[in-house]
PDB file of C-alpha atoms in Angstrom:
ATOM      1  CA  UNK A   7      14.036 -11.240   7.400  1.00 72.00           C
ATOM      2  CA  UNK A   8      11.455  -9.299   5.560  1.00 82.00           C
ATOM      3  CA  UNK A   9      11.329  -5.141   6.358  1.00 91.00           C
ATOM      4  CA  UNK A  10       9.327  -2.811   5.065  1.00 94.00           C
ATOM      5  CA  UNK A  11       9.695   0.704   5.489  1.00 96.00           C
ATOM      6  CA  UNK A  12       7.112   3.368   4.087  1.00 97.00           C
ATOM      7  CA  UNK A  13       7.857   7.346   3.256  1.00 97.00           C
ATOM      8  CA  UNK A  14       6.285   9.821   1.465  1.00 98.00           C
ATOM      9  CA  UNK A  15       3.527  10.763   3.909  1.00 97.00           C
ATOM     10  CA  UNK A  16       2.701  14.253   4.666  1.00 97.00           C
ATOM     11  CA  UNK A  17       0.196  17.292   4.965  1.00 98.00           C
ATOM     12  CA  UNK A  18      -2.100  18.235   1.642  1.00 98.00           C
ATOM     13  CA  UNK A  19      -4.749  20.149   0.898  1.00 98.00           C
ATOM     14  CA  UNK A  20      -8.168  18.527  -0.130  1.00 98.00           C
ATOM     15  CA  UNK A  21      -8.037  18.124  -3.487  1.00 98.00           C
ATOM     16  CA  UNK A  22      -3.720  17.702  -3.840  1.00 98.00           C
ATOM     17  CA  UNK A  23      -2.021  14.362  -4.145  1.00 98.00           C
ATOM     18  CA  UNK A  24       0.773  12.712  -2.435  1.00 98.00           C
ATOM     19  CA  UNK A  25       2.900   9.126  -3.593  1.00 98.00           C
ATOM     20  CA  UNK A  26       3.883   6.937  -1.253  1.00 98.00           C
ATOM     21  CA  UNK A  27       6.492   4.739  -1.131  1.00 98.00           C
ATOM     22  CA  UNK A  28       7.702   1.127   0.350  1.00 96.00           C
ATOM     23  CA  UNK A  29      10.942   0.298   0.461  1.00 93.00           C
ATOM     24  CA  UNK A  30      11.185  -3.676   0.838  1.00 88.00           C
ATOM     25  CA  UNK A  31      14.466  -5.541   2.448  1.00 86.00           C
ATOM     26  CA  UNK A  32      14.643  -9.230   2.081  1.00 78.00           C
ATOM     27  CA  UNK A  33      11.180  -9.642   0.317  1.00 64.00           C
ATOM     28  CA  UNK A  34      12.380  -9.660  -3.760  1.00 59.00           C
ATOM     29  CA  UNK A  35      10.955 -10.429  -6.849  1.00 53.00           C
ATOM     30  CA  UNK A  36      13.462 -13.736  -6.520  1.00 53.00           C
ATOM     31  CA  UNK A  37      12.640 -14.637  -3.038  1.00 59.00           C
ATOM     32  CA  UNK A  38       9.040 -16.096  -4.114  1.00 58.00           C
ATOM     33  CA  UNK A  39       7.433 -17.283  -7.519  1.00 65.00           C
ATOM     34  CA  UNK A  40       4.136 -15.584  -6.364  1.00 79.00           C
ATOM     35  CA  UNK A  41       3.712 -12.720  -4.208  1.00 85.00           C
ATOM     36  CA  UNK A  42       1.083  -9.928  -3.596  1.00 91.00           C
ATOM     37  CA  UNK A  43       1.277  -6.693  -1.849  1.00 94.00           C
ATOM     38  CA  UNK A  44      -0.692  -4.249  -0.523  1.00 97.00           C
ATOM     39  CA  UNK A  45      -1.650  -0.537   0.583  1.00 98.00           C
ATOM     40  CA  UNK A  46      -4.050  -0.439   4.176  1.00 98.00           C
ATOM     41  CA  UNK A  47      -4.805   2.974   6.495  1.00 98.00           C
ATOM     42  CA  UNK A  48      -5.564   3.475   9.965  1.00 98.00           C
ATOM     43  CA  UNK A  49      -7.912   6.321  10.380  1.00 95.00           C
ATOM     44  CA  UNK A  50      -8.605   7.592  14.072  1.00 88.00           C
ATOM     45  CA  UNK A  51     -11.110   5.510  15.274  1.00 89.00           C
ATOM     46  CA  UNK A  52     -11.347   2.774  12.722  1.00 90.00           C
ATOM     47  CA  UNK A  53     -10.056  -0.755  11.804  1.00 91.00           C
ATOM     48  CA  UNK A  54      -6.580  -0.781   9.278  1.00 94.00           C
ATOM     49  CA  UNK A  55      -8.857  -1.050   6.305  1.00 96.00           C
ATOM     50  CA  UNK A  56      -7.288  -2.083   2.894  1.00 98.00           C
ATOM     51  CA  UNK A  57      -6.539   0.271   0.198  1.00 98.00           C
ATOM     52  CA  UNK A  58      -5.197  -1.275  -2.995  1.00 98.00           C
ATOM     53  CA  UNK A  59      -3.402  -3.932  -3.428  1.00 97.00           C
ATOM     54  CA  UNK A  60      -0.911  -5.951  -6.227  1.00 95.00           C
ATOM     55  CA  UNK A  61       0.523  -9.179  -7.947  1.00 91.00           C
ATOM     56  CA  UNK A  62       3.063 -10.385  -9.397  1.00 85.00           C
ATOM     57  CA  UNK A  63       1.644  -9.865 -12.736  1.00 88.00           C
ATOM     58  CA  UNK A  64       0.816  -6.249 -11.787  1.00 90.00           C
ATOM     59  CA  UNK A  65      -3.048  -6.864 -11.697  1.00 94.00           C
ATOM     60  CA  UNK A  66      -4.666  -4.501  -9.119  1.00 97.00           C
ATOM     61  CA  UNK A  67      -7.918  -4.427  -7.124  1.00 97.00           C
ATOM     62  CA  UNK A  68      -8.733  -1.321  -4.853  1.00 98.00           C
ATOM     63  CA  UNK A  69     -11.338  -0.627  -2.103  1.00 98.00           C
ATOM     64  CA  UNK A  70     -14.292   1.396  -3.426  1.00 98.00           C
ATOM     65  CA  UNK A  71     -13.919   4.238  -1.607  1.00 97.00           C
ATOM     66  CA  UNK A  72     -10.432   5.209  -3.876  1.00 98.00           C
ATOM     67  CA  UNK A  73     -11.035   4.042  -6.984  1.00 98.00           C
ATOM     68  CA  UNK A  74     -10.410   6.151  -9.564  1.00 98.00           C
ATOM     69  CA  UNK A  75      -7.771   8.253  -7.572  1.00 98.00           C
ATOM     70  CA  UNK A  76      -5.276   5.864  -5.719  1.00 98.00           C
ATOM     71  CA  UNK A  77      -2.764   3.706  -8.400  1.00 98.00           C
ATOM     72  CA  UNK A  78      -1.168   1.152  -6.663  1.00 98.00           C
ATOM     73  CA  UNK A  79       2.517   0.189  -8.700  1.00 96.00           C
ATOM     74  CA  UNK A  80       5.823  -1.331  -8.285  1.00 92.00           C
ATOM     75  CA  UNK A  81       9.455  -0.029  -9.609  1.00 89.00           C
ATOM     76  CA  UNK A  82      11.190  -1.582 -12.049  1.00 83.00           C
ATOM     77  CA  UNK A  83      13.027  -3.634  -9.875  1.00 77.00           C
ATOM     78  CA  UNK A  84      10.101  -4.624  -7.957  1.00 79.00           C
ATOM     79  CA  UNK A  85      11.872  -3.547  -4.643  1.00 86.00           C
ATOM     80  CA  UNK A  86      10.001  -0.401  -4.225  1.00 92.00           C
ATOM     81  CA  UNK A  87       5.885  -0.534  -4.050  1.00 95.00           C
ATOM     82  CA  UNK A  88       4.330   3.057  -4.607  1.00 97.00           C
ATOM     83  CA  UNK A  89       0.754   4.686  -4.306  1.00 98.00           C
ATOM     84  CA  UNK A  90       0.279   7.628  -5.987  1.00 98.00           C
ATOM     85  CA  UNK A  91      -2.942   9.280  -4.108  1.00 98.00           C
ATOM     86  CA  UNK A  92      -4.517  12.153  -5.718  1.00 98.00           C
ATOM     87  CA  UNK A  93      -8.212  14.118  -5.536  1.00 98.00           C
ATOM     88  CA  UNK A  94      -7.437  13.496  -2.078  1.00 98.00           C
ATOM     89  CA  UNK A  95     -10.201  14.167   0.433  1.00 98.00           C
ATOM     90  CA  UNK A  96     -10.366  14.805   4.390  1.00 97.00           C
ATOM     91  CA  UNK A  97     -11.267  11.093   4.687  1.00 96.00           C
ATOM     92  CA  UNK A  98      -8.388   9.949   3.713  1.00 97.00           C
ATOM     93  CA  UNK A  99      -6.495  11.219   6.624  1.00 97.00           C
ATOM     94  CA  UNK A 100      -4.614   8.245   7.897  1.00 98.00           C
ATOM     95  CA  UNK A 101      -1.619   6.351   8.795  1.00 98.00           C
ATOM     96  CA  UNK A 102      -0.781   4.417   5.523  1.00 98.00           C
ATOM     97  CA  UNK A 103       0.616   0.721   5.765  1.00 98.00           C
ATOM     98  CA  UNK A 104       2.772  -1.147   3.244  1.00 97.00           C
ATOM     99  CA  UNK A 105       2.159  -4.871   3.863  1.00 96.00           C
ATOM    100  CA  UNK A 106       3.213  -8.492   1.852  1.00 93.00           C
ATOM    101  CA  UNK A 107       2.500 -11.667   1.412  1.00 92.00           C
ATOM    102  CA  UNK A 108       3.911 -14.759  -0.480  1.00 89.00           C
ATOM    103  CA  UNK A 109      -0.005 -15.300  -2.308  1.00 90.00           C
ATOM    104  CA  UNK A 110      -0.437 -14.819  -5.864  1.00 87.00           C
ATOM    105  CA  UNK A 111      -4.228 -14.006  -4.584  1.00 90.00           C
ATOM    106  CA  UNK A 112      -4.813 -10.268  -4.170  1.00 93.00           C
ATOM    107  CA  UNK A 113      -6.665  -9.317  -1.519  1.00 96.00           C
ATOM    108  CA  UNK A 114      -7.766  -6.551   1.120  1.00 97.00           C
ATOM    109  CA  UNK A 115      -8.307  -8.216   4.112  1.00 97.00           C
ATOM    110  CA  UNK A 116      -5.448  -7.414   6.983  1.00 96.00           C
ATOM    111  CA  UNK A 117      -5.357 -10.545   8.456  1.00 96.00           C
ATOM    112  CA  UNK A 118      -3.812 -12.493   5.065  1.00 96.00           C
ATOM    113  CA  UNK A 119      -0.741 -10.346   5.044  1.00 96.00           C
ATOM    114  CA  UNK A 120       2.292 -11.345   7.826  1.00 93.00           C
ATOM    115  CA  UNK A 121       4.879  -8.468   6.724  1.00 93.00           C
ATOM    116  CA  UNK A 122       3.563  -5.218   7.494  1.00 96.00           C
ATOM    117  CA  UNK A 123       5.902  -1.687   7.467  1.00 96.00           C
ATOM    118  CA  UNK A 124       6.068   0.916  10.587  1.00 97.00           C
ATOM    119  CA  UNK A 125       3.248   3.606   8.632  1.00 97.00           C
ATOM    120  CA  UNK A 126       3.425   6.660   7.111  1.00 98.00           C
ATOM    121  CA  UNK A 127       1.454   9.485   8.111  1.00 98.00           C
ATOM    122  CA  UNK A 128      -1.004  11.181   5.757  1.00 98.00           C
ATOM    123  CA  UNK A 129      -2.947  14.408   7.025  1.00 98.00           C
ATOM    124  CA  UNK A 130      -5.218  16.217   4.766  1.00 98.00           C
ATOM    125  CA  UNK A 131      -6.936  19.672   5.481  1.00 97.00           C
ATOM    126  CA  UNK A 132     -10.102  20.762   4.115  1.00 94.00           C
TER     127      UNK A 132
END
């Protein structure tokens, strides 16, 4: 049983940063030869849009609208997926998903990952 569970969300001011975290249970480095993960948001009135995501071999890809300010990583033990968020804006006020996926190939679209976390809630003021 895969479960993911996100923290780290909170109230900034445009401009501050936040990291978020993923805890993952039953999804390890040793459970599949190839994996990739990923980062998505909810914003009120949209679609869960992807945000970054990451492989096995830490190689990253990330939607244009955060490059430059969102890292996507993994801990050592490659339990824990993070996204450090900063120059945040008023646009990126959003619930923030953690999702997986036993695919080497990184991608953003929702639909290719089946293990998604509960959301973490990410609110920032202008």
């Amino acid at each position: 049983q895969v479960q993911l569970v996100e923290s780290g969300g909170g109230s900034v001011q445009a401009g501050g940063s936040l990291r978020l975290s993923c805890g993952m249970f039953g999804y390890t480095a040793y459970s599949y030869s190839d994996y990739s993960l990923g980062w998505f948001r909810l914003a009120p009135g949209m679609g869960r849009d992807g945000v970054a995501a990451i492989d096995i071999d830490s190689t990253t890809t990330y939607a244009d609208s955060v490059k430059g300010r969102f890292t996507i990583s993994q801990g050592i033990n490659k339990n824990t997926l993070y996204l450090q968020m900063t120059s945040l804006k008023p646009e990126d006020t959003a619930m923030y998903y953690c999702a997986a996926r036993g695919d080497p190939v990184l991608t953003l679209l929702r639909s290719s990952y089946p293990y998604w976390g509960q959301g973490t809630q990410v609110t920032v003021s202008s």
